Amino acid sequence: MNDQRLLACARLCKGKKAVDVGTDHGHLAAYLITSGICDSCIACDINEKPLKAAEDTVKRFGLDDKIQLVLSDGLDKICPDGVTDIVIAGMGGELIADIIDRAEWIKADRVNLVLQPMTKWDHLRKWLYDNGFEVVSEIPCEEGRFVYSVMQAVYTGVKPDYKCDTEYLYAGRVAADTEDGRKYLLRQAERLETAGRGMINSREKRSAGEEYIWTAKMLKKIASANDRNENDDYN
Ligand SMILES: C[S@@+](CC[C@H](N)C(=O)[O-])C[C@H]1O[C@@H](n2cnc3c(N)ncnc32)[C@H](O)[C@@H]1O
């Protein structure tokens, strides 16, 4: 497997038994087993067609005894026994939050969550923050034309000790210490700037728009400051 986004998800799995929610082709589930990261995996999907594709992958790699295929809306049909990691990748942030919200057992079992939103990352970060989940780390990764962030989160039941402001909602815990990290921050800054410019002409949204533009400037500064530090090392 050479999908950087899914490889980043795999790097954040650390337990024995993973659930890959919305498995589609089943590539991640197969990789988690063949690379020795997990002993077993439940690969689930809400649709039969992707689950059939996952079944083909499982057969191709001879992993029938290691990967269980389940037709399920989110985690609704998943038995929590022994589950250490849950990966929810390639979906919108609102859907990811809703899937987590419906599975109370995630909290009691302190399951390691690996989340990769394609859109609405701000909604997901806020939802996690408001519901007692701490984002422990994020891995930025470039795949094709896009730069994504993969989040690792766990339920703690208390408010995390970082601020949940606009900068956090867009940039999360991504640092500017790698090329992918800098790219992620710059792209998020561009998004904020575009949204902010669209807001400043409206009386009601003006101050929020100004805050977006200011935050975009901050993110650009953070990304380029690290650029300079790195160049300084070579001089
Ligand atoms: C864009 S694909 C992502 C596949 C893979 N996780 C990845 O990141 O490459 C989204 C998959 O999630 C499945 N899906 C969408 N909503 C779901 C839900 N509520 N529960 C389980 N699977 C869902 C879709 O059927 C589809 O196979």
Short mmCIF file of C-alpha atoms and ligand atoms in Angstrom, two decimals:
data_model
loop_
_atom_site.label_atom_id
_atom_site.label_comp_id
_atom_site.label_asym_id
_atom_site.label_seq_id
_atom_site.Cartn_x
_atom_site.Cartn_y
_atom_site.Cartn_z
CA MET A 1 0.00 0.00 0.00
CA ASN A 2 1.45 3.39 -0.89
CA ASP A 3 -1.39 5.75 0.04
CA GLN A 4 0.33 8.25 2.38
CA ARG A 5 -2.98 9.12 4.04
CA LEU A 6 -3.75 5.51 4.98
CA LEU A 7 -0.12 4.86 5.94
CA ALA A 8 -0.37 7.79 8.37
CA CYS A 9 -3.54 6.19 9.82
CA ALA A 10 -1.66 2.90 10.23
CA ARG A 11 1.22 4.64 12.04
CA LEU A 12 -1.21 5.88 14.69
CA CYS A 13 -2.68 2.44 15.42
CA LYS A 14 -1.03 0.84 18.37
CA GLY A 15 -3.22 -1.94 19.70
CA LYS A 16 -4.05 -5.51 18.84
CA LYS A 17 -7.50 -5.34 17.35
CA ALA A 18 -8.56 -2.51 15.05
CA VAL A 19 -11.89 -1.57 13.52
CA ASP A 20 -11.67 0.07 10.11
CA VAL A 21 -14.96 1.95 9.74
CA GLY A 22 -15.89 2.64 6.11
CA THR A 23 -13.24 0.21 4.94
CA ASP A 24 -14.22 0.43 1.24
CA HIS A 25 -11.48 -1.52 -0.60
CA GLY A 26 -10.12 -2.96 2.66
CA HIS A 27 -6.56 -1.84 1.90
CA LEU A 28 -5.93 -0.37 5.34
CA ALA A 29 -7.31 -3.42 7.14
CA ALA A 30 -5.07 -5.71 5.06
CA TYR A 31 -2.03 -3.49 5.66
CA LEU A 32 -2.60 -3.42 9.45
CA ILE A 33 -2.36 -7.21 9.50
CA THR A 34 0.34 -7.85 6.91
CA SER A 35 2.63 -5.22 8.45
CA GLY A 36 2.19 -6.75 11.92
CA ILE A 37 0.67 -3.60 13.46
CA CYS A 38 -2.49 -5.46 14.55
CA ASP A 39 -3.29 -9.11 15.21
CA SER A 40 -6.83 -8.86 13.91
CA CYS A 41 -9.18 -6.37 12.36
CA ILE A 42 -12.88 -5.76 11.83
CA ALA A 43 -13.44 -4.12 8.46
CA CYS A 44 -16.91 -2.63 8.20
CA ASP A 45 -18.88 -0.59 5.74
CA ILE A 46 -22.44 0.65 5.40
CA ASN A 47 -22.64 -0.46 1.75
CA GLU A 48 -22.47 -3.95 0.31
CA LYS A 49 -20.46 -3.07 -2.78
CA PRO A 50 -17.39 -1.74 -0.94
CA LEU A 51 -17.64 -4.62 1.51
CA LYS A 52 -17.45 -7.01 -1.46
CA ALA A 53 -14.32 -5.18 -2.65
CA ALA A 54 -12.88 -5.58 0.86
CA GLU A 55 -13.73 -9.28 0.74
CA ASP A 56 -11.72 -9.60 -2.50
CA THR A 57 -8.75 -7.91 -0.82
CA VAL A 58 -9.02 -10.22 2.20
CA LYS A 59 -9.07 -13.29 -0.08
CA ARG A 60 -6.18 -12.01 -2.21
CA PHE A 61 -3.97 -11.72 0.88
CA GLY A 62 -5.32 -14.91 2.51
CA LEU A 63 -6.45 -13.04 5.60
CA ASP A 64 -9.86 -14.68 6.18
CA ASP A 65 -8.90 -15.74 9.69
CA LYS A 66 -7.62 -12.27 10.66
CA ILE A 67 -10.14 -9.86 9.15
CA GLN A 68 -13.85 -10.00 9.94
CA LEU A 69 -16.12 -8.22 7.44
CA VAL A 70 -19.25 -6.58 8.85
CA LEU A 71 -22.05 -4.67 7.15
CA SER A 72 -22.66 -1.85 9.61
CA ASP A 73 -23.72 1.76 9.85
CA GLY A 74 -20.76 3.20 11.77
CA LEU A 75 -20.04 1.06 14.82
CA ASP A 76 -23.68 0.03 15.33
CA LYS A 77 -23.10 -3.69 14.63
CA ILE A 78 -19.58 -3.93 16.02
CA CYS A 79 -18.86 -6.01 19.11
CA PRO A 80 -16.50 -3.94 21.32
CA ASP A 81 -14.74 -7.01 22.81
CA GLY A 82 -10.97 -6.50 22.70
CA VAL A 83 -11.09 -3.52 20.32
CA THR A 84 -8.05 -1.31 20.87
CA ASP A 85 -8.11 0.99 17.82
CA ILE A 86 -10.83 2.51 15.67
CA VAL A 87 -9.93 4.09 12.35
CA ILE A 88 -12.49 6.34 10.64
CA ALA A 89 -10.90 7.76 7.51
CA GLY A 90 -12.03 9.39 4.29
CA MET A 91 -15.34 10.78 5.56
CA GLY A 92 -16.64 14.20 6.54
CA GLY A 93 -15.93 15.49 10.05
CA GLU A 94 -19.63 15.65 10.96
CA LEU A 95 -20.21 12.00 10.05
CA ILE A 96 -17.08 10.95 11.97
CA ALA A 97 -18.31 12.81 15.08
CA ASP A 98 -21.75 11.21 14.74
CA ILE A 99 -20.27 7.69 14.45
CA ILE A 100 -18.20 8.22 17.61
CA ASP A 101 -21.15 9.76 19.45
CA ARG A 102 -23.32 6.69 18.87
CA ALA A 103 -20.79 4.25 20.37
CA GLU A 104 -20.68 4.92 24.13
CA TRP A 105 -18.29 2.00 24.70
CA ILE A 106 -15.46 4.01 23.09
CA LYS A 107 -15.37 6.09 26.27
CA ALA A 108 -15.33 3.31 28.85
CA ASP A 109 -12.73 1.29 26.94
CA ARG A 110 -10.51 4.37 26.21
CA VAL A 111 -10.15 3.16 22.64
CA ASN A 112 -7.41 4.75 20.52
CA LEU A 113 -9.21 6.75 17.81
CA VAL A 114 -7.55 7.45 14.46
CA LEU A 115 -9.58 9.99 12.52
CA GLN A 116 -9.03 11.46 9.10
CA PRO A 117 -11.70 13.96 8.04
CA MET A 118 -11.89 14.97 4.37
CA THR A 119 -14.03 18.03 5.21
CA LYS A 120 -15.41 19.78 8.33
CA TRP A 121 -12.23 19.17 10.35
CA ASP A 122 -13.20 22.27 12.41
CA HIS A 123 -16.51 20.65 13.38
CA LEU A 124 -14.74 17.42 14.37
CA ARG A 125 -12.04 19.18 16.44
CA LYS A 126 -14.70 21.21 18.28
CA TRP A 127 -16.89 18.18 18.86
CA LEU A 128 -13.98 16.18 20.29
CA TYR A 129 -12.99 19.11 22.50
CA ASP A 130 -16.54 19.67 23.81
CA ASN A 131 -17.09 15.96 24.49
CA GLY A 132 -14.02 15.15 26.57
CA PHE A 133 -11.78 13.68 23.86
CA GLU A 134 -8.17 14.82 23.74
CA VAL A 135 -6.38 15.00 20.40
CA VAL A 136 -3.04 13.51 21.38
CA SER A 137 -1.26 14.01 18.07
CA GLU A 138 -1.83 14.77 14.41
CA ILE A 139 0.16 13.62 11.41
CA PRO A 140 -0.03 15.89 8.36
CA CYS A 141 0.43 14.07 5.06
CA GLU A 142 0.37 14.98 1.40
CA GLU A 143 -1.41 12.61 -0.98
CA GLY A 144 -1.93 13.65 -4.57
CA ARG A 145 -3.09 17.25 -4.74
CA PHE A 146 -4.24 17.34 -1.13
CA VAL A 147 -2.70 17.70 2.30
CA TYR A 148 -4.58 15.95 5.09
CA SER A 149 -4.22 15.67 8.82
CA VAL A 150 -4.74 12.37 10.61
CA MET A 151 -5.76 12.81 14.26
CA GLN A 152 -5.16 10.48 17.15
CA ALA A 153 -7.69 11.02 19.95
CA VAL A 154 -8.69 9.40 23.21
CA TYR A 155 -11.51 9.97 25.68
CA THR A 156 -10.32 11.53 28.94
CA GLY A 157 -13.59 13.03 30.16
CA VAL A 158 -11.95 16.37 30.94
CA LYS A 159 -11.31 19.51 28.88
CA PRO A 160 -8.00 19.22 27.06
CA ASP A 161 -5.36 21.74 28.15
CA TYR A 162 -5.16 23.49 24.78
CA LYS A 163 -7.36 26.35 23.57
CA CYS A 164 -10.21 25.64 21.16
CA ASP A 165 -9.89 28.86 19.13
CA THR A 166 -10.02 29.48 15.38
CA GLU A 167 -6.34 28.64 14.99
CA TYR A 168 -6.88 25.27 16.67
CA LEU A 169 -10.07 24.49 14.73
CA TYR A 170 -8.23 24.90 11.43
CA ALA A 171 -4.65 23.88 12.24
CA GLY A 172 -5.24 21.48 15.12
CA ARG A 173 -2.06 20.15 16.67
CA VAL A 174 -0.15 20.14 13.40
CA ALA A 175 3.36 21.53 13.84
CA ALA A 176 5.46 23.26 11.20
CA ASP A 177 8.43 20.94 11.72
CA THR A 178 7.97 18.94 8.51
CA GLU A 179 7.35 19.87 4.88
CA ASP A 180 3.86 18.31 5.05
CA GLY A 181 3.14 20.20 8.27
CA ARG A 182 4.10 23.52 6.70
CA LYS A 183 1.99 22.74 3.63
CA TYR A 184 -1.01 21.85 5.79
CA LEU A 185 -0.74 25.10 7.77
CA LEU A 186 -0.39 27.16 4.59
CA ARG A 187 -3.41 25.52 2.95
CA GLN A 188 -5.51 26.02 6.06
CA ALA A 189 -4.35 29.66 6.14
CA GLU A 190 -5.49 30.08 2.53
CA ARG A 191 -8.90 28.63 3.40
CA LEU A 192 -9.28 30.96 6.38
CA GLU A 193 -8.21 33.95 4.32
CA THR A 194 -10.70 33.17 1.54
CA ALA A 195 -13.53 32.62 4.04
CA GLY A 196 -12.55 35.78 5.95
CA ARG A 197 -12.49 37.94 2.81
CA GLY A 198 -15.96 36.69 1.96
CA MET A 199 -17.22 37.77 5.38
CA ILE A 200 -15.80 41.23 5.97
CA ASN A 201 -18.35 43.03 3.78
CA SER A 202 -21.24 41.75 5.88
CA ARG A 203 -21.98 43.79 9.01
CA GLU A 204 -22.84 40.69 11.10
CA LYS A 205 -19.86 38.64 9.99
CA ARG A 206 -17.24 41.37 9.78
CA SER A 207 -15.52 40.78 13.10
CA ALA A 208 -15.43 36.98 12.58
CA GLY A 209 -14.03 37.62 9.09
CA GLU A 210 -11.29 39.85 10.51
CA GLU A 211 -10.41 37.16 13.02
CA TYR A 212 -10.13 34.59 10.21
CA ILE A 213 -7.80 36.86 8.24
CA TRP A 214 -5.69 37.56 11.32
CA THR A 215 -5.47 33.82 12.12
CA ALA A 216 -4.48 33.11 8.51
CA LYS A 217 -1.59 35.57 8.92
CA MET A 218 -0.51 33.83 12.14
CA LEU A 219 -0.52 30.41 10.48
CA LYS A 220 1.52 31.71 7.56
CA LYS A 221 4.00 33.21 10.02
CA ILE A 222 4.30 29.91 11.92
CA ALA A 223 4.88 27.97 8.67
CA SER A 224 7.48 30.40 7.33
CA ALA A 225 9.27 30.85 10.69
CA ASN A 226 10.10 27.18 10.67
CA ASP A 227 11.21 27.48 7.05
CA ARG A 228 13.69 30.14 8.13
CA ASN A 229 14.92 28.12 11.13
CA GLU A 230 15.59 25.15 8.89
CA ASN A 231 17.47 27.29 6.36
CA ASP A 232 19.48 28.83 9.22
CA ASP A 233 20.66 25.33 10.17
CA TYR A 234 22.22 24.93 6.74
CA ASN A 235 24.02 28.32 6.82
C1 LIG B 1 -14.39 7.68 0.64
S1 LIG B 1 -14.54 6.05 1.23
C2 LIG B 1 -13.12 6.00 2.33
C3 LIG B 1 -12.52 4.63 2.31
C4 LIG B 1 -11.32 4.44 3.24
N1 LIG B 1 -11.71 4.51 4.63
C5 LIG B 1 -10.27 5.47 2.92
O1 LIG B 1 -10.07 6.37 3.73
O2 LIG B 1 -9.64 5.35 1.86
C6 LIG B 1 -15.85 6.14 2.39
C7 LIG B 1 -16.41 4.76 2.74
O3 LIG B 1 -17.19 4.90 3.91
C8 LIG B 1 -18.39 4.18 3.78
N2 LIG B 1 -19.36 4.80 4.69
C9 LIG B 1 -20.02 5.95 4.53
N3 LIG B 1 -20.84 6.18 5.58
C10 LIG B 1 -20.64 5.15 6.44
C11 LIG B 1 -21.21 4.80 7.70
N4 LIG B 1 -22.13 5.57 8.31
N5 LIG B 1 -20.79 3.67 8.28
C12 LIG B 1 -19.88 2.86 7.69
N6 LIG B 1 -19.33 3.13 6.48
C13 LIG B 1 -19.70 4.26 5.86
C14 LIG B 1 -18.72 4.28 2.29
O4 LIG B 1 -19.57 3.24 1.87
C15 LIG B 1 -17.32 4.19 1.67
O5 LIG B 1 -16.96 2.87 1.38
#
